Coordinates of C-alpha atoms in Angstrom, one line a residue:
M566 CA 10.7 -58.7 2.8
A567 CA 9.0 -56.9 5.7
G568 CA 9.2 -53.1 5.7
K569 CA 11.4 -51.3 8.2
R570 CA 9.3 -50.2 11.3
K571 CA 9.2 -46.5 11.8
I572 CA 10.4 -45.5 15.2
H573 CA 8.7 -42.3 16.6
R574 CA 11.0 -40.3 19.0
R575 CA 9.3 -39.0 22.2
T576 CA 9.7 -35.3 22.6
D577 CA 9.4 -33.5 26.0
L578 CA 7.7 -30.2 25.4
S579 CA 7.6 -29.1 29.0
I580 CA 8.9 -25.5 29.6
S581 CA 11.3 -24.6 32.4
T582 CA 12.4 -21.1 33.4
S583 CA 15.9 -22.3 34.2
H584 CA 17.1 -21.6 30.7
L585 CA 16.0 -18.0 30.5
K586 CA 19.4 -16.9 31.7
D587 CA 21.1 -18.5 28.7
H588 CA 19.1 -16.1 26.4
S589 CA 19.7 -12.9 28.3
P590 CA 21.7 -10.1 26.6
P591 CA 24.9 -9.3 28.1
S592 CA 23.6 -5.8 29.1
S593 CA 20.9 -7.1 31.5
E594 CA 21.5 -8.4 35.0
A595 CA 18.5 -10.6 34.8
S596 CA 18.4 -14.2 35.9
P597 CA 15.8 -16.7 37.1
R598 CA 16.5 -15.4 40.5
R599 CA 16.2 -11.6 39.5
I600 CA 12.8 -11.0 38.1
P601 CA 12.1 -8.2 37.6
P602 CA 15.6 -7.3 36.2
A603 CA 17.3 -4.3 37.4
E604 CA 16.7 -2.4 34.1
T605 CA 13.1 -2.6 32.7
R606 CA 13.4 0.1 30.2
I607 CA 14.4 -0.7 26.6
N608 CA 15.9 2.2 24.7
F609 CA 15.4 2.2 20.9
G610 CA 17.3 5.3 20.1
F611 CA 16.2 7.3 16.9
S612 CA 14.0 5.4 14.5
A613 CA 11.3 6.1 12.1
E614 CA 8.6 4.8 14.5
G615 CA 9.3 7.7 16.7
L616 CA 9.3 5.7 19.9
R617 CA 12.6 6.3 21.7
S618 CA 12.0 3.7 24.6
F619 CA 9.5 1.3 26.2
D620 CA 9.3 0.4 29.9
Y621 CA 8.0 -2.9 31.1
A622 CA 8.1 -2.0 34.8
K623 CA 4.3 -1.9 35.2
Y624 CA 4.0 -5.4 33.8
Y625 CA 6.0 -6.9 36.8
G626 CA 4.4 -7.8 40.0
V627 CA 1.0 -8.5 38.4
N628 CA 1.3 -12.3 38.2
I629 CA 2.8 -12.4 34.7
D630 CA 6.4 -11.9 35.5
E631 CA 7.9 -14.9 33.6
I632 CA 6.2 -13.9 30.4
T633 CA 6.9 -10.2 30.7
Y634 CA 10.6 -11.0 31.4
A635 CA 10.6 -13.5 28.4
I636 CA 9.1 -10.8 26.0
Q637 CA 11.5 -8.0 27.4
V638 CA 14.5 -10.2 26.7
Q639 CA 13.1 -11.2 23.3
I640 CA 12.8 -7.5 22.3
E641 CA 16.4 -6.9 23.5
R642 CA 17.5 -9.9 21.4
F643 CA 15.7 -8.4 18.3
L644 CA 17.7 -5.2 18.8
A645 CA 20.8 -7.0 19.1
K646 CA 20.1 -8.8 15.7
Q647 CA 20.4 -12.2 17.4
D648 CA 17.1 -13.8 16.2
A649 CA 16.1 -11.8 13.1
E650 CA 17.1 -8.9 10.9
L651 CA 14.6 -6.3 11.8
E652 CA 14.5 -2.5 11.6
V653 CA 14.5 -0.6 14.8
S654 CA 11.2 0.9 13.9
T655 CA 9.7 -2.6 13.4
I656 CA 11.0 -3.7 16.8
A657 CA 9.7 -0.6 18.5
G658 CA 6.3 -1.4 16.9
Y659 CA 6.3 -5.0 18.2
A660 CA 7.0 -3.5 21.7
S661 CA 4.4 -0.6 21.6
R662 CA 1.7 -2.3 19.7
G663 CA 2.3 -6.1 20.2
S664 CA 3.8 -6.6 23.7
R665 CA 1.7 -3.7 25.4
T666 CA -1.7 -5.0 24.2
F667 CA -0.8 -8.7 24.9
L668 CA 0.6 -8.0 28.4
N669 CA -2.5 -5.9 29.3
Y670 CA -4.7 -8.7 28.3
L671 CA -2.6 -11.1 30.3
K672 CA -3.0 -9.0 33.4
L673 CA -6.8 -9.4 33.0
V674 CA -6.5 -13.1 32.5
A675 CA -4.2 -13.5 35.6
T676 CA -6.7 -11.4 37.7
E677 CA -9.6 -13.6 36.6
R678 CA -7.8 -16.9 37.2
Q679 CA -6.2 -15.6 40.4
H680 CA -2.9 -17.4 39.9
E681 CA 0.5 -16.7 38.3
L682 CA 0.5 -17.1 34.5
T683 CA 3.8 -18.7 33.1
L684 CA 5.1 -19.4 29.6
A685 CA 3.5 -22.8 29.7
D686 CA 0.0 -21.2 29.7
I687 CA 0.5 -19.7 26.3
D688 CA -1.6 -22.0 24.2
R689 CA -4.4 -22.0 21.6
G690 CA -7.0 -21.2 24.3
L691 CA -5.0 -18.1 25.5
I692 CA -4.5 -16.9 21.9
D693 CA -8.3 -17.3 21.1
G694 CA -9.0 -15.3 24.2
F695 CA -6.6 -12.6 22.9
I696 CA -8.2 -12.5 19.6
S697 CA -11.6 -12.1 21.3
H698 CA -10.2 -9.4 23.4
L699 CA -8.9 -7.5 20.3
N700 CA -12.4 -7.9 18.5
T701 CA -14.2 -6.3 21.5
S702 CA -11.8 -3.4 21.6
N703 CA -12.4 0.0 20.0
R704 CA -9.7 -0.7 17.3
D705 CA -10.6 -1.1 13.6
A706 CA -10.0 -4.2 11.7
P707 CA -6.5 -3.2 10.2
S708 CA -5.3 -2.1 13.6
R709 CA -6.6 -5.4 15.3
S710 CA -4.6 -7.4 12.6
T711 CA -1.5 -5.3 13.1
V712 CA -1.5 -5.8 16.9
Y713 CA -2.1 -9.5 16.4
H714 CA 0.7 -9.9 13.9
A715 CA 3.2 -8.0 16.2
T716 CA 2.3 -10.3 19.1
K717 CA 2.5 -13.3 17.0
Q718 CA 6.0 -12.5 15.8
I719 CA 7.2 -12.2 19.4
I720 CA 5.6 -15.5 20.6
R721 CA 7.0 -17.4 17.5
A722 CA 10.5 -16.2 18.3
L723 CA 10.1 -17.4 21.8
G724 CA 8.8 -20.6 20.4
R725 CA 11.9 -21.1 18.2
R726 CA 14.1 -20.7 21.3
G727 CA 12.1 -23.4 23.0
L728 CA 10.5 -21.1 25.7
V729 CA 6.9 -21.7 24.3
A730 CA 5.5 -24.8 22.9
I731 CA 4.2 -23.9 19.4
V732 CA 1.7 -26.3 17.7
H733 CA 2.0 -25.9 14.0
A734 CA -1.0 -28.1 12.8
G735 CA -4.3 -29.6 13.7
E736 CA -7.2 -28.1 15.7
Q737 CA -4.9 -27.1 18.6
R738 CA -2.5 -25.2 16.4
T739 CA -1.4 -22.2 18.4
F740 CA -2.3 -19.6 15.9
P741 CA -5.4 -20.1 14.0
R742 CA -5.6 -19.5 10.3
S743 CA -6.5 -15.9 9.2
P744 CA -8.2 -14.7 12.6
F745 CA -8.8 -11.3 10.8
P746 CA -10.0 -12.2 7.3
N747 CA -10.0 -9.4 4.8
A748 CA -8.7 -6.9 7.4
H749 CA -7.0 -4.9 4.7
R750 CA -10.3 -4.3 2.8
H751 CA -11.6 -2.3 5.9
A752 CA -8.6 0.0 5.7
K753 CA -9.5 3.5 4.6
G754 CA -6.4 4.4 2.4
E755 CA -5.7 7.9 1.3
K756 CA -7.3 9.1 -1.8
P757 CA -5.5 11.2 -4.3
L758 CA -6.2 14.9 -4.4
P759 CA -8.9 16.0 -6.9
R760 CA -7.4 18.4 -9.6
K761 CA -8.8 21.6 -8.1
Q762 CA -7.5 20.7 -4.5
R763 CA -4.2 19.7 -6.0
R764 CA -3.7 23.0 -7.8
E765 CA -4.7 24.9 -4.7
F766 CA -2.4 23.0 -2.5
T767 CA 0.5 23.2 -5.0
A768 CA 0.2 27.0 -5.1
A769 CA 0.0 27.3 -1.4
V770 CA 3.0 25.2 -0.6
K771 CA 5.2 26.7 -3.2
T772 CA 4.4 30.2 -1.8
A773 CA 5.1 28.9 1.7
V774 CA 8.6 27.4 0.9
M775 CA 9.9 30.6 -1.0
P776 CA 11.4 32.2 2.2
L777 CA 13.7 29.2 2.4
F778 CA 15.7 30.7 -0.5
R779 CA 16.4 34.0 1.3
E780 CA 19.9 34.8 2.4
D781 CA 18.8 35.7 5.9
V782 CA 16.5 32.9 6.4
V783 CA 15.9 31.4 9.8
V784 CA 15.5 27.7 9.2
T785 CA 12.4 26.3 11.1
S786 CA 10.6 23.1 11.1
E787 CA 7.7 24.7 9.2
L788 CA 10.0 25.8 6.3
L789 CA 11.7 22.4 6.0
T790 CA 8.4 20.7 6.1
Y791 CA 7.1 22.8 3.3
G792 CA 10.2 21.8 1.2
L793 CA 9.7 18.1 2.1
L794 CA 6.1 18.5 0.9
V795 CA 7.1 20.0 -2.4
L796 CA 9.5 17.1 -2.9
A797 CA 6.9 14.5 -2.0
L798 CA 4.4 16.1 -4.5
H799 CA 7.1 16.0 -7.4
T800 CA 8.6 12.6 -6.6
G801 CA 6.0 10.4 -4.9
R802 CA 8.3 9.0 -2.3
N803 CA 7.3 7.7 1.0
T804 CA 7.7 9.6 4.3
T805 CA 10.7 7.7 5.9
P806 CA 12.9 7.8 2.8
L807 CA 12.3 11.4 2.5
L808 CA 13.0 12.1 6.2
E809 CA 16.3 10.0 5.9
M810 CA 17.5 11.8 2.7
T811 CA 21.2 12.3 3.1
S812 CA 23.6 15.0 1.9
D813 CA 24.8 12.8 -1.1
C814 CA 21.2 12.1 -2.4
L815 CA 21.8 13.9 -5.8
R816 CA 23.7 12.2 -8.5
P817 CA 24.7 13.3 -12.1
H818 CA 22.3 12.6 -14.9
P819 CA 23.2 12.3 -18.6
R820 CA 20.9 15.1 -19.3
Q821 CA 21.9 18.5 -18.0
D822 CA 18.4 19.6 -16.8
L823 CA 18.0 16.4 -14.6
Q824 CA 19.7 14.7 -11.7
F825 CA 19.1 11.4 -9.9
L826 CA 17.6 11.4 -6.6
I827 CA 18.7 8.6 -4.3
L828 CA 16.6 7.6 -1.4
W829 CA 17.1 4.7 0.9
K830 CA 14.2 2.3 1.5
R831 CA 14.4 0.5 4.8
R832 CA 12.2 -2.5 4.2
G833 CA 13.8 -3.4 1.0
H834 CA 17.3 -2.6 2.2
N835 CA 17.6 -0.8 -1.1
T836 CA 17.0 2.5 -2.8
S837 CA 13.4 3.6 -3.1
K838 CA 13.5 2.9 -6.9
V839 CA 13.2 -0.7 -8.2
S840 CA 16.9 -1.7 -8.6
I841 CA 19.1 -4.5 -10.0
R842 CA 19.6 -6.6 -6.9
A843 CA 22.5 -8.6 -8.3
E844 CA 24.6 -5.5 -8.1
T845 CA 25.3 -4.0 -4.7
T846 CA 27.2 -0.8 -5.2
I847 CA 25.1 2.5 -5.4
E848 CA 27.1 3.5 -8.5
S849 CA 25.8 0.4 -10.4
R850 CA 22.2 1.3 -9.5
I851 CA 22.3 4.9 -10.8
E852 CA 20.6 4.3 -14.1
S853 CA 17.5 3.1 -12.4
M854 CA 17.1 6.0 -10.1
P855 CA 14.1 8.4 -10.2
S856 CA 15.0 11.8 -11.7
V857 CA 13.9 15.1 -10.7
N858 CA 13.8 18.5 -12.6
L859 CA 15.7 21.7 -12.1
P860 CA 13.3 23.6 -9.8
V861 CA 13.2 20.7 -7.4
I862 CA 16.9 20.2 -7.7
R863 CA 17.4 23.8 -6.6
L864 CA 15.2 23.1 -3.5
V865 CA 17.2 20.0 -2.6
K866 CA 20.6 21.7 -3.0
R867 CA 19.3 24.7 -0.9
V868 CA 18.3 22.3 1.9
I869 CA 21.6 20.5 1.7
D870 CA 23.5 23.9 1.9
L871 CA 21.5 25.1 5.0
S872 CA 22.1 21.8 6.8
H873 CA 25.8 21.9 6.2
A874 CA 26.7 24.3 9.0
L875 CA 24.5 22.4 11.5
R876 CA 25.8 18.8 10.9
S877 CA 28.7 19.2 13.2
E878 CA 26.5 20.0 16.1
A879 CA 23.9 17.4 15.3
P880 CA 23.8 14.0 17.2
P881 CA 25.7 11.3 15.5
H882 CA 22.6 9.5 14.0
L883 CA 21.5 12.8 12.4
Q884 CA 24.8 14.1 10.9
E885 CA 24.2 12.8 7.4
R886 CA 20.6 14.1 7.3
V887 CA 19.5 17.3 5.4
W888 CA 16.3 18.3 7.2
L889 CA 18.2 19.9 10.2
Y890 CA 17.2 22.9 12.2
R891 CA 17.6 24.4 15.7
S892 CA 15.0 23.4 18.2
R893 CA 12.7 26.1 19.7
E894 CA 11.2 23.8 22.4
R895 CA 11.8 25.2 25.9
Q896 CA 13.4 22.1 27.2
N897 CA 15.7 21.6 24.2
I898 CA 16.0 25.2 22.7
G899 CA 19.0 25.8 20.4
A900 CA 19.9 22.0 19.9
V901 CA 20.1 20.7 16.5
T902 CA 17.5 18.3 15.5
A903 CA 15.7 16.9 12.5
L904 CA 12.3 16.7 11.0
T905 CA 10.0 13.8 12.2
A906 CA 6.7 12.6 11.2
A907 CA 5.1 14.4 14.2
T908 CA 6.8 17.7 13.1
I909 CA 5.5 17.3 9.6
H910 CA 2.0 16.7 10.7
S911 CA 2.0 19.9 12.9
A912 CA 3.6 22.1 10.2
T913 CA 1.2 20.8 7.6
R914 CA -1.9 21.6 9.6
K915 CA -0.5 25.1 10.1
L916 CA 0.0 25.5 6.4
I917 CA -3.6 24.3 5.6
A918 CA -5.1 26.8 8.3
N919 CA -3.0 29.7 7.0
A920 CA -3.8 29.1 3.3
G921 CA -7.5 28.3 4.1
L922 CA -7.4 25.1 2.0
K923 CA -10.7 23.3 2.1
D924 CA -12.0 20.0 0.7
S925 CA -15.3 19.5 -1.4
D926 CA -17.3 19.4 1.9
G927 CA -15.9 22.7 3.3
N928 CA -13.7 20.8 5.9
P929 CA -9.9 21.6 6.2
L930 CA -8.0 19.8 3.5
R931 CA -6.4 16.6 4.7
I932 CA -2.8 16.5 3.5
N933 CA 0.0 14.1 4.3
V934 CA 2.9 12.3 2.4
S935 CA 0.8 9.2 1.7
R936 CA -1.9 11.2 0.1
L937 CA 0.7 13.2 -2.0
R938 CA 2.2 9.9 -3.1
K939 CA -1.1 8.6 -4.4
T940 CA -1.7 12.0 -6.1
F941 CA 1.6 11.7 -7.8
G942 CA 0.8 8.2 -9.0
N943 CA -2.5 9.0 -10.4
R944 CA -1.0 12.1 -12.0
I945 CA 1.6 10.0 -13.7
F946 CA -1.0 7.4 -14.7
E947 CA -3.1 10.4 -16.3
I948 CA -0.2 11.7 -18.2
L949 CA 0.8 8.3 -19.5
D950 CA -2.7 7.7 -20.8
G951 CA -3.2 4.8 -18.5
D952 CA 0.1 3.0 -18.8
L953 CA 0.1 1.0 -15.5
G954 CA 3.4 -0.5 -16.0
S955 CA 5.2 2.8 -16.3
T956 CA 3.3 4.3 -13.4
A957 CA 4.4 1.4 -11.2
I958 CA 8.0 2.1 -12.2
A959 CA 7.6 5.8 -11.3
L960 CA 6.1 4.7 -7.9
G961 CA 8.7 2.1 -7.3
N962 CA 6.1 -0.7 -7.0
T963 CA 5.0 -3.6 -9.2
P964 CA 2.0 -3.1 -11.4
T965 CA -0.1 -5.4 -9.1
V966 CA 0.6 -3.2 -6.1
A967 CA 0.2 0.1 -7.9
G968 CA -3.1 -1.0 -9.5
R969 CA -4.5 -2.4 -6.2
N970 CA -3.4 0.3 -3.9
Y971 CA -2.9 3.5 -5.7
M972 CA -4.9 3.9 -8.8
M973 CA -8.2 5.7 -8.6
P974 CA -10.9 6.5 -11.3
T975 CA -10.1 10.0 -12.7
E976 CA -12.6 12.8 -13.1
E977 CA -12.2 12.3 -16.8
S978 CA -13.1 8.6 -16.5
R979 CA -16.3 9.4 -14.5
R980 CA -17.2 11.9 -17.2
N981 CA -16.6 9.2 -19.9
W982 CA -18.6 6.7 -18.0
K983 CA -21.6 9.1 -18.0
F984 CA -21.1 9.7 -21.6
L985 CA -21.0 5.9 -22.2
G986 CA -24.5 5.5 -20.6
E987 CA -26.0 8.3 -22.5
F988 CA -24.4 7.1 -25.9
L989 CA -25.7 3.5 -25.4
T990 CA -29.1 4.5 -24.2
N991 CA -29.5 6.9 -27.1
E992 CA -28.4 4.2 -29.5
L993 CA -30.8 1.7 -28.3
L994 CA -33.7 4.0 -28.0
T995 CA -33.4 6.2 -31.2
N996 CA -31.9 3.8 -33.7
S997 CA -29.0 6.2 -34.2
L998 CA -26.8 3.6 -35.5
G999 CA -29.2 1.3 -37.4
S1000 CA -31.4 -1.3 -35.9
S1001 CA -33.4 -0.7 -32.9
E1002 CA -31.8 -3.7 -31.1
R1003 CA -28.1 -2.9 -32.1
T1004 CA -25.6 -2.6 -29.2
P1005 CA -21.9 -1.6 -29.3
V1006 CA -20.9 -5.3 -29.3
G1007 CA -23.7 -6.8 -31.6
R1008 CA -27.3 -7.1 -31.3
C1009 CA -29.7 -7.7 -28.4
T1010 CA -33.1 -9.4 -28.6
D1011 CA -34.5 -7.8 -25.5
A1012 CA -32.8 -4.7 -24.3
K1013 CA -35.1 -3.9 -21.4
D1014 CA -36.0 -7.4 -20.1
G1015 CA -32.9 -9.4 -21.2
Q1016 CA -30.9 -11.6 -18.8
Y1017 CA -28.6 -8.9 -17.5
A1018 CA -31.0 -5.9 -18.0
P1019 CA -31.8 -3.9 -14.8
K1020 CA -35.6 -4.8 -15.1
R1021 CA -36.8 -1.7 -13.4
D1022 CA -38.5 1.5 -14.5
E1023 CA -38.1 0.5 -18.0
Q1024 CA -34.4 1.0 -18.0
T1025 CA -32.4 -0.1 -21.0
C1026 CA -29.6 -2.6 -20.4
F1027 CA -26.0 -1.3 -21.0
S1028 CA -24.2 -4.2 -19.2
F1029 CA -22.1 -4.8 -22.3
L1030 CA -19.3 -6.6 -20.5
D1031 CA -21.8 -9.4 -19.9
C1032 CA -23.0 -9.6 -23.5
L1033 CA -20.9 -12.6 -24.5
R1034 CA -22.6 -14.6 -21.7
C1035 CA -26.2 -13.4 -22.3
R1036 CA -28.8 -15.4 -23.9
N1037 CA -30.3 -12.4 -25.5
Y1038 CA -27.0 -11.6 -27.4
A1039 CA -26.9 -12.1 -31.2
V1040 CA -24.3 -11.3 -33.8
S1041 CA -24.6 -11.0 -37.6
E1042 CA -21.9 -10.6 -40.2
D1043 CA -22.6 -6.7 -40.2
D1044 CA -21.8 -6.6 -36.4
L1045 CA -18.3 -8.1 -36.6
Y1046 CA -16.7 -4.7 -36.9
R1047 CA -18.3 -3.6 -33.7
L1048 CA -17.5 -6.9 -32.0
F1049 CA -13.8 -6.9 -32.9
S1050 CA -13.6 -3.2 -31.8
F1051 CA -14.8 -4.3 -28.4
Y1052 CA -12.4 -7.3 -28.7
W1053 CA -9.3 -5.1 -29.2
R1054 CA -10.4 -2.7 -26.6
V1055 CA -10.5 -5.5 -24.0
L1056 CA -7.0 -6.8 -25.0
R1057 CA -5.7 -3.3 -24.6
E1058 CA -6.8 -3.2 -21.1
R1059 CA -4.6 -6.2 -20.1
D1060 CA -1.6 -4.1 -19.2
R1061 CA -3.7 -1.4 -17.4
V1062 CA -5.5 -3.4 -14.8
D1063 CA -4.5 -5.7 -11.8
R1064 CA -3.7 -9.1 -13.0
R1065 CA -6.3 -10.7 -10.7
V1066 CA -9.0 -8.3 -11.9
W1067 CA -8.1 -9.0 -15.6
S1068 CA -8.5 -12.8 -14.8
K1069 CA -11.7 -12.5 -13.0
H1070 CA -13.6 -9.8 -15.2
Y1071 CA -12.0 -9.6 -18.6
A1072 CA -9.9 -12.6 -19.6
H1073 CA -13.0 -14.6 -20.6
I1074 CA -14.1 -12.0 -23.2
P1075 CA -11.7 -12.6 -26.0
R1076 CA -11.8 -16.3 -25.5
L1077 CA -15.7 -16.4 -25.7
I1078 CA -15.5 -14.1 -28.8
E1079 CA -13.1 -16.4 -30.6
R1080 CA -14.8 -19.8 -29.5
D1081 CA -18.5 -19.0 -29.3
V1082 CA -18.9 -16.3 -32.0
V1083 CA -16.1 -16.5 -34.6
E1084 CA -15.5 -20.3 -34.7
A1085 CA -19.2 -21.0 -34.2
G1086 CA -20.2 -18.7 -37.0
L1087 CA -17.6 -20.0 -39.4
K1088 CA -18.7 -23.6 -38.7
M1089 CA -22.3 -22.7 -39.3
K1090 CA -21.4 -20.6 -42.4
I1091 CA -23.0 -17.5 -40.9
F1092 CA -19.8 -15.6 -41.4
S1093 CA -17.2 -15.9 -44.2
A1094 CA -13.4 -16.1 -43.4
A1095 CA -12.8 -13.0 -45.4
S1096 CA -15.4 -11.0 -43.6
V1097 CA -14.0 -12.1 -40.2
E1098 CA -10.5 -11.2 -41.0
G1099 CA -11.5 -8.0 -42.7
A1100 CA -13.7 -6.9 -39.6
R1101 CA -10.8 -7.9 -37.3
E1102 CA -8.1 -5.8 -39.1
Q1103 CA -10.3 -2.8 -39.7
A1104 CA -11.3 -2.8 -36.0
R1105 CA -7.7 -3.1 -34.9
I1106 CA -6.7 -0.1 -37.2
D1107 CA -9.7 2.1 -36.9
P1108 CA -12.0 1.0 -34.1
H1109 CA -15.7 1.9 -33.8
P1110 CA -16.1 5.3 -32.1
F1111 CA -17.6 3.8 -29.1
W1112 CA -14.4 1.8 -28.3
R1113 CA -11.8 4.3 -29.1
N1114 CA -9.3 5.3 -26.3
D1115 CA -10.2 9.0 -26.7
S1116 CA -13.8 8.3 -26.0
L1117 CA -13.8 6.2 -22.8
G1118 CA -11.8 5.7 -19.6
S1119 CA -10.4 2.3 -19.0
L1120 CA -12.7 -0.7 -18.8
E1121 CA -12.0 -1.0 -15.1
D1122 CA -13.5 2.3 -14.5
L1123 CA -16.5 1.3 -16.6
R1124 CA -16.8 -1.9 -14.7
T1125 CA -16.8 -0.3 -11.2
G1126 CA -19.2 2.4 -12.6
E1127 CA -21.5 -0.5 -13.8
E1128 CA -21.3 -2.2 -10.5
G1129 CA -22.4 0.9 -8.7
A1130 CA -25.1 1.7 -11.1

């Protein structure tokens, strides 16, 4: 029986401007006959982005009117929740970063081609040109990627509405795969404060915030900022959840000396703590909220009390906020307003200058909420003795995200790495632990010119993480205790490091020990089963001094130190 013939339908991908009017929001008077529209400014209101409005007027009359109008309408549709559930701050970012840069580029293209650009001109060639334009700009790699992503989201939305022909596969696909590879690796994220700088900042900000507790206090943006910084230092929360903290943010805790702090996380549409998503009421999530101690509770309650009298005069979108104060700006003096990222930045710089806070290079100390969040995370990691899972819970992240983006080697880890090198070098050169060729994981037939040795300046090899793959590595029955001490130490690191780092750098070690050393040794009768199990258990209960937790930092710190050596 002959197979049924497949019929391919012909699709018309031509674009017409006649249907633009069908997608215009009710508030605009735009139609195909009225470009530019009567109103070119889009108002975003109050948002975490800080951008109140964006005006498209300058992009009309420069031979890109149809594209400008379509983008303006798309931004308005985003605001009206017609095409996607996006936060206002995200939409404002699309307008300010994405559409601004893209339309400026289109102005250059229209001038070069000397004709009107339309939606039909948006194709792979135009996108490739835009990517090249971004690559020749002064933006760093993360900024270029952010601008491109914002532009892509706008054009994809136009494509879903049939205004732009989007090619999804093949060489002519509209958006190339990964135009900015590894852009995130170029991002210079904040680093946690070193212990000395953390103590100096903590003392300075706590002194600066004390006037907030006076009865005759005049609430200013500076005093409120100092209170917010104290809260950030003790809770590790992000800027936007802290700024949008409401008057009912404190909830009872079973312990009398604690209370729950509830902050809203916009991107997750949930509280800033990891919560049970299957339950939707705030009361049902209380048990998973981060808790704060009494001194911080008093600070939060004081801020709530001070804002109480101002709420009735605040704009509607600020009436539930707690960081309220009367403006001292000349054009808005006396009006009730709230802290913003800009006012926090200004007040923080003032605090640093007044307290004379300096970094290790003698420059003014760099402080922001992001850096305090990393400081909080690393401090928790240190207190919990390297428990990455619990640290991630405290930060409100997964262990993968916390390990990749927040954790940094501590000062103690660096000191321990130095100790490791000195310990191993001394052992190999002075026979302090027996044979001159003994190592912390067994024996080495050539510690200076072996497979992984540095082979320079007569340096002794201490690349012990590579011993199991080294042709100069050897194990006798007397070395099993050392080997299994290393074995158990590696396994203990499994919950401390990022999953991908574990798979790449450590997962093979226990497997090689079991397969290539233990099984092979038993088969060749080099080891007895009793000696293997005895050494394994002894190492688990009482590991060799070299591999005890109180002697070294995490193996991840040692690996990064080894790579940088």
